[in-house]
PDB file of C-alpha atoms and ligand atoms in Angstrom:
ATOM      1  CA  UNK G  24      26.250 -49.440  30.260  1.00 50.00           C
ATOM      2  CA  UNK G  25      22.595 -49.063  30.872  1.00 59.00           C
ATOM      3  CA  UNK G  26      22.277 -49.055  34.613  1.00 69.00           C
ATOM      4  CA  UNK G  27      20.242 -45.923  34.977  1.00 85.00           C
ATOM      5  CA  UNK G  28      17.050 -46.069  36.946  1.00 92.00           C
ATOM      6  CA  UNK G  29      14.065 -45.097  34.848  1.00 94.00           C
ATOM      7  CA  UNK G  30      10.553 -44.214  35.898  1.00 95.00           C
ATOM      8  CA  UNK G  31       7.535 -44.473  33.642  1.00 96.00           C
ATOM      9  CA  UNK G  32       3.874 -43.837  34.209  1.00 96.00           C
ATOM     10  CA  UNK G  33       1.416 -46.170  32.509  1.00 96.00           C
ATOM     11  CA  UNK G  34      -2.316 -45.653  32.166  1.00 97.00           C
ATOM     12  CA  UNK G  35      -4.250 -48.657  33.444  1.00 98.00           C
ATOM     13  CA  UNK G  36      -7.956 -49.079  32.866  1.00 97.00           C
ATOM     14  CA  UNK G  37     -10.326 -51.304  34.794  1.00 96.00           C
ATOM     15  CA  UNK G  38      -8.896 -51.054  38.311  1.00 97.00           C
ATOM     16  CA  UNK G  39     -11.676 -50.660  40.862  1.00 96.00           C
ATOM     17  CA  UNK G  40     -10.249 -51.633  44.235  1.00 97.00           C
ATOM     18  CA  UNK G  41      -7.142 -52.372  46.231  1.00 97.00           C
ATOM     19  CA  UNK G  42      -7.076 -55.911  44.950  1.00 97.00           C
ATOM     20  CA  UNK G  43      -6.896 -54.655  41.378  1.00 98.00           C
ATOM     21  CA  UNK G  44      -4.075 -52.306  42.314  1.00 98.00           C
ATOM     22  CA  UNK G  45      -2.179 -55.135  43.955  1.00 98.00           C
ATOM     23  CA  UNK G  46      -2.669 -57.398  40.928  1.00 98.00           C
ATOM     24  CA  UNK G  47      -1.305 -54.704  38.626  1.00 98.00           C
ATOM     25  CA  UNK G  48       1.655 -54.062  40.925  1.00 98.00           C
ATOM     26  CA  UNK G  49       2.474 -57.756  41.094  1.00 98.00           C
ATOM     27  CA  UNK G  50       2.206 -58.110  37.322  1.00 98.00           C
ATOM     28  CA  UNK G  51       4.584 -55.200  36.797  1.00 98.00           C
ATOM     29  CA  UNK G  52       7.020 -56.478  39.414  1.00 98.00           C
ATOM     30  CA  UNK G  53       7.144 -59.867  37.690  1.00 98.00           C
ATOM     31  CA  UNK G  54       8.934 -58.268  34.739  1.00 98.00           C
ATOM     32  CA  UNK G  55      12.742 -58.360  34.716  1.00 97.00           C
ATOM     33  CA  UNK G  56      14.291 -55.051  35.687  1.00 97.00           C
ATOM     34  CA  UNK G  57      11.254 -53.619  37.449  1.00 98.00           C
ATOM     35  CA  UNK G  58      12.151 -52.743  41.035  1.00 97.00           C
ATOM     36  CA  UNK G  59       9.119 -50.762  42.067  1.00 97.00           C
ATOM     37  CA  UNK G  60       5.508 -50.460  40.947  1.00 98.00           C
ATOM     38  CA  UNK G  61       3.108 -47.996  42.497  1.00 98.00           C
ATOM     39  CA  UNK G  62      -0.542 -47.806  41.506  1.00 98.00           C
ATOM     40  CA  UNK G  63      -2.684 -44.686  41.819  1.00 97.00           C
ATOM     41  CA  UNK G  64      -6.224 -46.023  41.766  1.00 96.00           C
ATOM     42  CA  UNK G  65      -7.824 -42.590  41.547  1.00 95.00           C
ATOM     43  CA  UNK G  66      -5.847 -41.573  38.501  1.00 96.00           C
ATOM     44  CA  UNK G  67      -5.871 -45.038  36.959  1.00 97.00           C
ATOM     45  CA  UNK G  68      -2.118 -44.992  36.616  1.00 97.00           C
ATOM     46  CA  UNK G  69       0.799 -47.174  37.536  1.00 98.00           C
ATOM     47  CA  UNK G  70       4.256 -45.760  38.044  1.00 97.00           C
ATOM     48  CA  UNK G  71       6.958 -48.263  37.203  1.00 97.00           C
ATOM     49  CA  UNK G  72      10.584 -47.838  38.138  1.00 97.00           C
ATOM     50  CA  UNK G  73      13.647 -49.944  37.635  1.00 97.00           C
ATOM     51  CA  UNK G  74      16.548 -50.333  35.281  1.00 96.00           C
ATOM     52  CA  UNK G  75      16.647 -52.016  31.902  1.00 94.00           C
ATOM     53  CA  UNK G  76      13.043 -53.205  31.860  1.00 96.00           C
ATOM     54  CA  UNK G  77      11.127 -53.476  28.623  1.00 96.00           C
ATOM     55  CA  UNK G  78       8.045 -51.287  28.752  1.00 96.00           C
ATOM     56  CA  UNK G  79       6.151 -53.387  26.220  1.00 96.00           C
ATOM     57  CA  UNK G  80       6.691 -56.426  28.424  1.00 97.00           C
ATOM     58  CA  UNK G  81       5.328 -54.534  31.436  1.00 98.00           C
ATOM     59  CA  UNK G  82       2.249 -53.500  29.466  1.00 97.00           C
ATOM     60  CA  UNK G  83       1.757 -57.067  28.293  1.00 97.00           C
ATOM     61  CA  UNK G  84       2.086 -58.440  31.836  1.00 98.00           C
ATOM     62  CA  UNK G  85      -0.521 -55.980  33.114  1.00 98.00           C
ATOM     63  CA  UNK G  86      -2.805 -56.834  30.197  1.00 97.00           C
ATOM     64  CA  UNK G  87      -2.464 -60.540  30.976  1.00 97.00           C
ATOM     65  CA  UNK G  88      -3.520 -59.746  34.549  1.00 97.00           C
ATOM     66  CA  UNK G  89      -6.767 -58.430  33.035  1.00 97.00           C
ATOM     67  CA  UNK G  90      -6.261 -54.678  32.835  1.00 97.00           C
ATOM     68  CA  UNK G  91      -5.872 -52.511  29.748  1.00 97.00           C
ATOM     69  CA  UNK G  92      -2.543 -50.733  29.955  1.00 97.00           C
ATOM     70  CA  UNK G  93      -1.224 -48.040  27.676  1.00 96.00           C
ATOM     71  CA  UNK G  94       1.453 -45.383  27.592  1.00 91.00           C
ATOM     72  CA  UNK G  95       0.978 -41.724  26.858  1.00 72.00           C
ATOM     73  CA  UNK G  96      -1.379 -38.948  27.711  1.00 60.00           C
TER      74      UNK G  96
HETATM   75 CU1  LIG M   6     -10.559 -54.873  42.236  1.00 69.80          CU
END
């Protein structure tokens, strides 16, 4: 069983305002398994939580929304 809730922080470049943050959150939430997406505009990060989501798919969805997403420090 893989029901555990996971939380991952993604670096997102190119967000400049609340609209950008909302677009990134909506893109992340459109991915299966994502239950919550919280954007920190100041840090340029998005925190994604949920269970069983594919991180690559989340990154791709955010990229398709027009923002460069990556994982890692
Ligand atoms: Cu914006």
